[in-house]
């Protein structure tokens, strides 16, 4: 019970830090460069009706973003397949793409474009990790869906556990 409360508290604190960081970056950054389109939607799926109902009455302006990223990644004993939980809540106006990096900032995997109302919960790494705990980073890149360009980025420290 204490562990669940601790995880919830940490998740909420991380969320506030991320949103604050994104807002600071948004208001203090140079104009974003135009990319040649959006990432594919590979590996994403629509959020459940129950999860979507939670956001029906919420309103947000186009300059705000809410992130739901669970900073603990679990990988099965094969060292390749596992779970990475990221929700792009339906009230957001931006697409998101997550990149999981190891402790040396080397890419382990990258999701497809996660549109508002979609989520990622499974992952397949580019290379095998050994059993145990590993430090990592989840880098979230934000995309303006109408302009089809990158508009921001945020990073979250993560723990990767290989069972």
C-alpha positions as a printed Julia matrix, in Angstrom:
163×3 Matrix{Float64}:
   0.0     0.0     0.0
   2.84    2.39    0.92
   4.61    1.55   -2.35
   1.51    2.43   -4.42
   1.16    5.76   -2.6
   4.88    6.44   -3.11
   4.64    5.65   -6.85
   1.56    7.85   -7.19
   3.27   10.73   -5.37
   6.41   10.4    -7.5
   4.3    10.23  -10.69
   2.39   13.38   -9.75
   5.61   15.24   -8.89
   7.2    14.15  -12.17
   4.09   15.28  -14.05
   4.22   18.76  -12.47
   7.95   19.06  -13.22
   7.41   17.98  -16.81
   4.53   20.36  -17.44
   6.47   23.21  -15.81
   9.54   22.39  -17.89
   7.52   22.21  -21.07
   5.84   25.55  -20.36
   9.21   27.16  -19.57
  10.69   25.74  -22.77
   7.68   26.8   -24.82
   7.8    30.42  -23.66
  11.6    30.81  -23.67
  12.68   28.91  -26.77
  13.52   29.83  -30.32
  10.9    29.09  -32.99
  10.83   25.37  -33.79
  12.3    24.14  -37.03
   9.99   22.47  -39.5
  10.31   18.72  -39.87
   9.29   16.73  -42.88
   6.07   15.38  -41.39
   5.04   13.3   -38.41
   6.26    9.91  -37.16
   4.09    6.9   -37.97
   1.52    5.72  -35.41
   3.19    2.3   -35.1
   2.56    0.5   -31.78
  -0.13    2.84  -30.45
  -3.74    2.02  -29.65
  -6.85    3.96  -28.69
  -7.37    4.48  -24.95
 -10.26    2.61  -23.34
 -13.71    4.23  -23.08
 -13.28    4.35  -19.3
 -10.0     6.25  -19.61
 -11.46    8.59  -22.23
 -14.51    9.43  -20.08
 -12.15   10.77  -17.42
 -11.23   13.65  -19.76
 -14.56   14.44  -21.43
 -15.37   17.53  -19.36
 -11.85   18.92  -19.14
 -10.86   21.87  -21.31
  -7.36   22.97  -22.2
  -5.86   25.63  -24.4
  -3.49   24.83  -27.25
  -0.4    25.93  -25.27
  -0.88   23.38  -22.49
   0.03   19.74  -22.52
  -0.68   17.02  -19.98
   1.71   14.08  -19.88
   1.06   10.66  -18.42
   4.31    8.74  -18.39
   5.07    5.94  -15.97
   8.84    6.17  -15.22
   9.29    2.45  -14.54
   9.83    0.27  -17.6
   9.61   -3.5   -17.19
  11.31   -5.86  -19.62
  10.67   -9.6   -19.71
  13.44  -12.14  -19.11
  14.18  -12.22  -22.85
  15.76   -8.77  -22.37
  13.86   -7.35  -25.39
  10.06   -7.25  -24.89
   8.24   -5.46  -22.11
   6.04   -2.6   -20.98
   6.4     1.17  -21.31
   3.29    3.14  -20.31
   2.59    6.46  -22.02
  -0.86    8.05  -22.47
  -1.48   11.09  -24.64
  -4.62   12.28  -22.92
  -7.56   13.31  -25.13
  -7.5    16.95  -23.98
  -4.04   17.51  -25.5
  -3.7    19.32  -28.81
  -0.29   17.82  -29.68
   1.0    14.44  -30.76
   3.79   12.81  -28.77
   6.6    10.41  -29.54
   8.6     8.67  -26.82
  12.21    7.55  -27.1
  13.66    5.26  -24.42
  17.37    5.86  -23.84
  19.84    3.87  -21.76
  22.16    5.38  -19.12
  24.58    6.41  -21.91
  21.84    8.21  -23.89
  21.85    5.46  -26.53
  18.43    4.75  -28.05
  16.78    1.53  -26.89
  13.47    2.03  -28.71
  11.18    4.71  -30.12
   7.38    4.73  -30.27
   5.28    5.85  -33.17
   3.29    9.08  -33.03
   0.89    8.96  -30.08
  -2.13   11.09  -30.95
  -4.38   12.57  -28.24
  -6.56    9.75  -26.87
  -4.0     7.06  -27.75
  -1.47    5.19  -25.62
   1.54    2.9   -25.72
   1.88    0.05  -23.25
   4.23   -2.44  -24.91
   7.76   -2.02  -26.15
  10.39   -3.99  -28.06
  13.98   -2.89  -27.5
  16.53   -2.51  -30.31
  19.04   -4.54  -28.31
  19.0    -6.99  -25.43
  19.5    -5.77  -21.85
  20.89   -7.92  -19.06
  18.81   -8.96  -16.06
  18.54   -6.38  -13.29
  17.93   -2.67  -12.83
  19.14   -0.11  -15.35
  18.94    3.68  -15.38
  17.37    5.3   -18.39
  15.56    8.31  -19.78
  12.23    8.66  -21.54
  12.41   11.56  -23.99
   9.01   12.87  -25.13
   8.89   14.91  -28.35
   5.79   17.03  -29.0
   4.36   17.63  -32.49
   1.86   20.2   -33.73
  -0.57   17.95  -35.59
  -1.94   20.64  -37.89
   1.46   22.12  -38.88
   3.16   18.7   -38.82
   6.22   19.98  -37.02
   8.13   19.46  -33.8
   7.16   21.99  -31.11
   8.96   20.81  -27.98
  10.66   18.09  -26.02
  10.89   16.91  -22.42
  12.9    14.17  -20.68
  12.03   12.02  -17.68
  14.42    9.84  -15.71
  13.33    6.22  -15.81
  14.16    2.91  -14.21
  14.34   -0.11  -16.49
  13.9    -3.47  -14.81
  14.73   -6.65  -16.7
  13.08   -9.6   -14.96
